[in-house]
XYZ file of C-alpha atoms in Angstrom:
225
model
C 9.322 -13.163 -39.733
C 6.363 -11.023 -41.009
C 3.925 -13.423 -39.300
C 5.826 -13.091 -35.995
C 5.881 -9.349 -36.369
C 2.133 -9.125 -36.979
C 1.265 -11.499 -34.123
C 3.595 -9.567 -31.877
C 1.957 -6.233 -32.746
C -1.503 -7.755 -32.179
C -0.493 -9.025 -28.727
C 1.041 -5.674 -27.762
C -2.182 -3.873 -28.771
C -4.189 -6.398 -26.639
C -1.847 -5.737 -23.679
C -2.230 -1.898 -24.065
C -6.041 -2.239 -24.281
C -6.167 -4.319 -21.076
C -3.799 -2.012 -19.241
C -5.044 1.388 -20.308
C -8.723 0.980 -21.288
C -9.684 -1.698 -18.786
C -7.186 -1.648 -15.934
C -6.642 2.032 -15.535
C -10.371 2.760 -15.946
C -11.146 0.493 -13.030
C -8.512 1.728 -10.603
C -10.425 4.929 -9.434
C -13.278 2.693 -8.272
C -10.974 0.130 -6.530
C -10.534 -0.407 -2.904
C -6.942 0.832 -3.147
C -8.110 4.264 -4.257
C -11.135 4.501 -1.993
C -11.403 6.979 0.862
C -12.542 4.711 3.716
C -13.695 7.693 5.857
C -16.404 8.493 3.490
C -17.143 5.034 1.972
C -20.350 2.987 2.270
C -20.666 -0.747 2.323
C -21.556 -0.874 -1.349
C -18.448 1.179 -2.168
C -16.274 -1.446 -0.327
C -17.884 -4.311 -2.163
C -17.580 -2.685 -5.603
C -14.030 -1.557 -4.705
C -12.888 -5.127 -3.962
C -14.082 -6.455 -7.267
C -12.826 -3.394 -9.174
C -9.368 -3.869 -7.554
C -9.245 -7.603 -8.356
C -10.102 -6.949 -12.064
C -7.696 -3.873 -12.128
C -4.806 -6.123 -10.909
C -5.703 -8.829 -13.535
C -6.019 -6.439 -16.501
C -2.930 -4.380 -15.412
C -0.631 -7.457 -14.893
C -1.882 -9.638 -17.724
C -1.725 -6.497 -19.962
C 1.975 -6.111 -19.158
C 2.476 -9.824 -19.762
C 0.750 -9.543 -23.156
C 3.027 -6.645 -24.167
C 6.192 -8.547 -23.031
C 5.060 -11.672 -24.932
C 4.294 -9.508 -27.984
C 7.734 -7.858 -27.934
C 9.354 -11.287 -27.682
C 7.284 -12.600 -30.616
C 8.380 -9.702 -32.758
C 12.087 -10.773 -32.411
C 11.330 -14.503 -32.650
C 11.308 -15.242 -28.923
C 8.392 -17.315 -27.537
C 7.866 -16.240 -23.846
C 5.617 -18.424 -21.670
C 2.064 -17.411 -20.911
C 1.462 -16.103 -17.322
C -2.326 -16.120 -17.172
C -4.937 -18.627 -18.497
C -8.392 -17.446 -17.699
C -7.978 -17.776 -13.912
C -11.386 -16.472 -13.023
C -13.153 -19.266 -14.887
C -11.482 -22.119 -12.907
C -13.476 -24.455 -10.699
C -11.430 -24.261 -7.526
C -8.517 -22.419 -5.794
C -5.915 -24.911 -6.902
C -6.860 -24.449 -10.495
C -6.964 -20.641 -10.025
C -3.360 -20.646 -8.794
C -2.285 -23.012 -11.550
C -3.501 -20.376 -14.007
C -2.759 -17.113 -12.260
C 0.712 -15.608 -12.357
C 1.955 -19.020 -13.509
C 5.554 -18.153 -13.454
C 5.474 -17.350 -9.750
C 3.242 -20.373 -8.881
C 5.664 -22.638 -10.750
C 8.665 -21.207 -8.963
C 6.967 -21.504 -5.520
C 5.995 -25.133 -6.284
C 9.450 -26.105 -7.490
C 11.629 -24.323 -4.913
C 9.420 -24.087 -1.813
C 6.639 -26.758 -1.832
C 8.528 -29.782 -3.237
C 11.734 -29.326 -1.138
C 9.615 -28.994 1.991
C 7.543 -32.031 1.057
C 10.713 -34.131 0.613
C 11.950 -32.971 4.025
C 8.655 -33.715 5.745
C 8.472 -37.208 4.176
C 11.740 -38.059 6.157
C 9.782 -37.459 9.436
C 8.588 -40.903 10.556
C 5.375 -39.783 12.191
C 4.354 -37.926 8.986
C 5.444 -40.534 6.440
C 2.087 -42.206 6.230
C 0.124 -38.922 6.216
C 0.561 -37.509 2.643
C -2.449 -35.109 2.988
C -1.080 -33.595 6.264
C 2.361 -33.213 4.684
C 0.878 -31.553 1.642
C -1.250 -29.171 3.743
C 1.623 -28.124 5.905
C 3.713 -27.388 2.843
C 0.987 -25.541 1.132
C 0.442 -23.193 4.077
C 4.241 -22.524 4.404
C 4.544 -21.986 0.667
C 1.824 -19.372 0.671
C 3.259 -17.638 3.663
C 6.381 -17.320 1.601
C 4.232 -16.030 -1.253
C 2.751 -13.407 1.042
C 6.130 -12.268 2.266
C 7.397 -12.140 -1.318
C 4.727 -9.516 -2.123
C 5.537 -7.347 0.949
C 6.492 -7.395 4.640
C 3.200 -5.927 5.914
C 0.998 -8.050 8.266
C -1.780 -7.927 5.635
C 0.494 -9.737 3.130
C 1.193 -12.465 5.731
C -2.614 -12.781 6.370
C -3.170 -12.919 2.617
C -0.677 -15.688 2.246
C -2.169 -17.610 5.173
C -5.683 -17.028 3.791
C -4.811 -18.699 0.457
C -2.696 -21.347 2.090
C -5.517 -22.349 4.426
C -8.034 -22.249 1.556
C -5.839 -24.542 -0.560
C -5.345 -26.882 2.474
C -9.119 -27.152 2.995
C -9.586 -27.865 -0.706
C -6.911 -30.504 -0.491
C -8.657 -32.244 2.357
C -11.999 -31.972 0.677
C -10.594 -33.413 -2.551
C -9.053 -36.314 -0.629
C -12.425 -37.059 1.154
C -14.351 -37.054 -2.077
C -11.830 -39.361 -3.662
C -11.729 -41.834 -0.783
C -15.034 -41.765 0.970
C -17.805 -40.973 -1.537
C -19.852 -43.025 -4.122
C -19.128 -43.078 -7.843
C -22.363 -40.986 -8.459
C -21.109 -38.233 -6.102
C -17.670 -38.252 -7.677
C -19.287 -38.012 -11.100
C -21.419 -35.048 -9.926
C -18.506 -33.206 -8.396
C -16.233 -33.657 -11.312
C -18.581 -33.639 -14.315
C -21.655 -31.741 -13.508
C -22.103 -28.259 -14.894
C -24.036 -27.292 -11.761
C -21.125 -28.369 -9.571
C -18.703 -26.461 -11.802
C -20.940 -23.303 -11.550
C -21.162 -23.481 -7.768
C -17.500 -24.206 -7.446
C -16.540 -21.405 -9.777
C -18.723 -18.888 -7.913
C -17.235 -19.910 -4.546
C -13.713 -19.726 -5.851
C -14.314 -16.273 -7.488
C -15.696 -14.835 -4.246
C -12.942 -16.425 -2.058
C -10.247 -14.883 -4.349
C -12.018 -11.467 -4.331
C -12.033 -11.368 -0.496
C -8.338 -12.237 -0.531
C -7.694 -9.185 -2.678
C -9.189 -7.057 0.164
C -6.283 -8.323 2.419
C -3.841 -7.724 -0.377
C -4.829 -4.130 -1.097
C -5.205 -2.792 2.414
C -2.921 -2.333 5.375
C -4.141 -3.258 8.842
C -5.366 0.278 9.656
C -7.562 0.343 6.577
C -8.816 -3.228 7.199
C -9.796 -2.233 10.687
C -11.772 0.721 9.358
C -13.502 -1.434 6.778
C -14.456 -4.124 9.391
C -16.075 -1.401 11.463
C -18.400 -0.649 8.592
C -19.681 -4.228 8.419
C -19.506 -5.426 12.103
């Protein structure tokens, strides 16, 4: 009991640190708090990364506090984040970011849709096509779950299309490349580093869609194009 109490308190302190010291400190620099009318391009870029990290520290901080409170009374709550920014691709990112939501979407949206599409004769022998259709629909639902603004729909499409492209790429590497290429893609630290950077940047750009309504996105685009 004492062990659980101490671990619970430690986890709550960790959560408070993430939320108050890290997350709340980043918010004033984030794209959500930025005045676009006076912003420069560098402010936008910094704001996107600051917002992404703010969301992570804020959300994972609350998760830590909830897990800590549960541990104090002997309840083991599941983890919700597992170092998502260190993953090598978008699929791994989503498997380790807001894991409770990802699991729910997979169980109640993706797999029921996949079973339905497998009953369509023209698609029965096209598992990658079925998977990609289901991925895009699932993330459209994910976008709508977060809000009914057009930016959330675009955010869901953005991640759905990104995952579908990754799915096709993974299938191509598996079926149509040599053993040496497969070994490089899956085992090389260089390939991991490149993949991680691409994934990190892709996710960061997605947070721009998540944070800004269409009017704000239009103003931001006018600064770059």
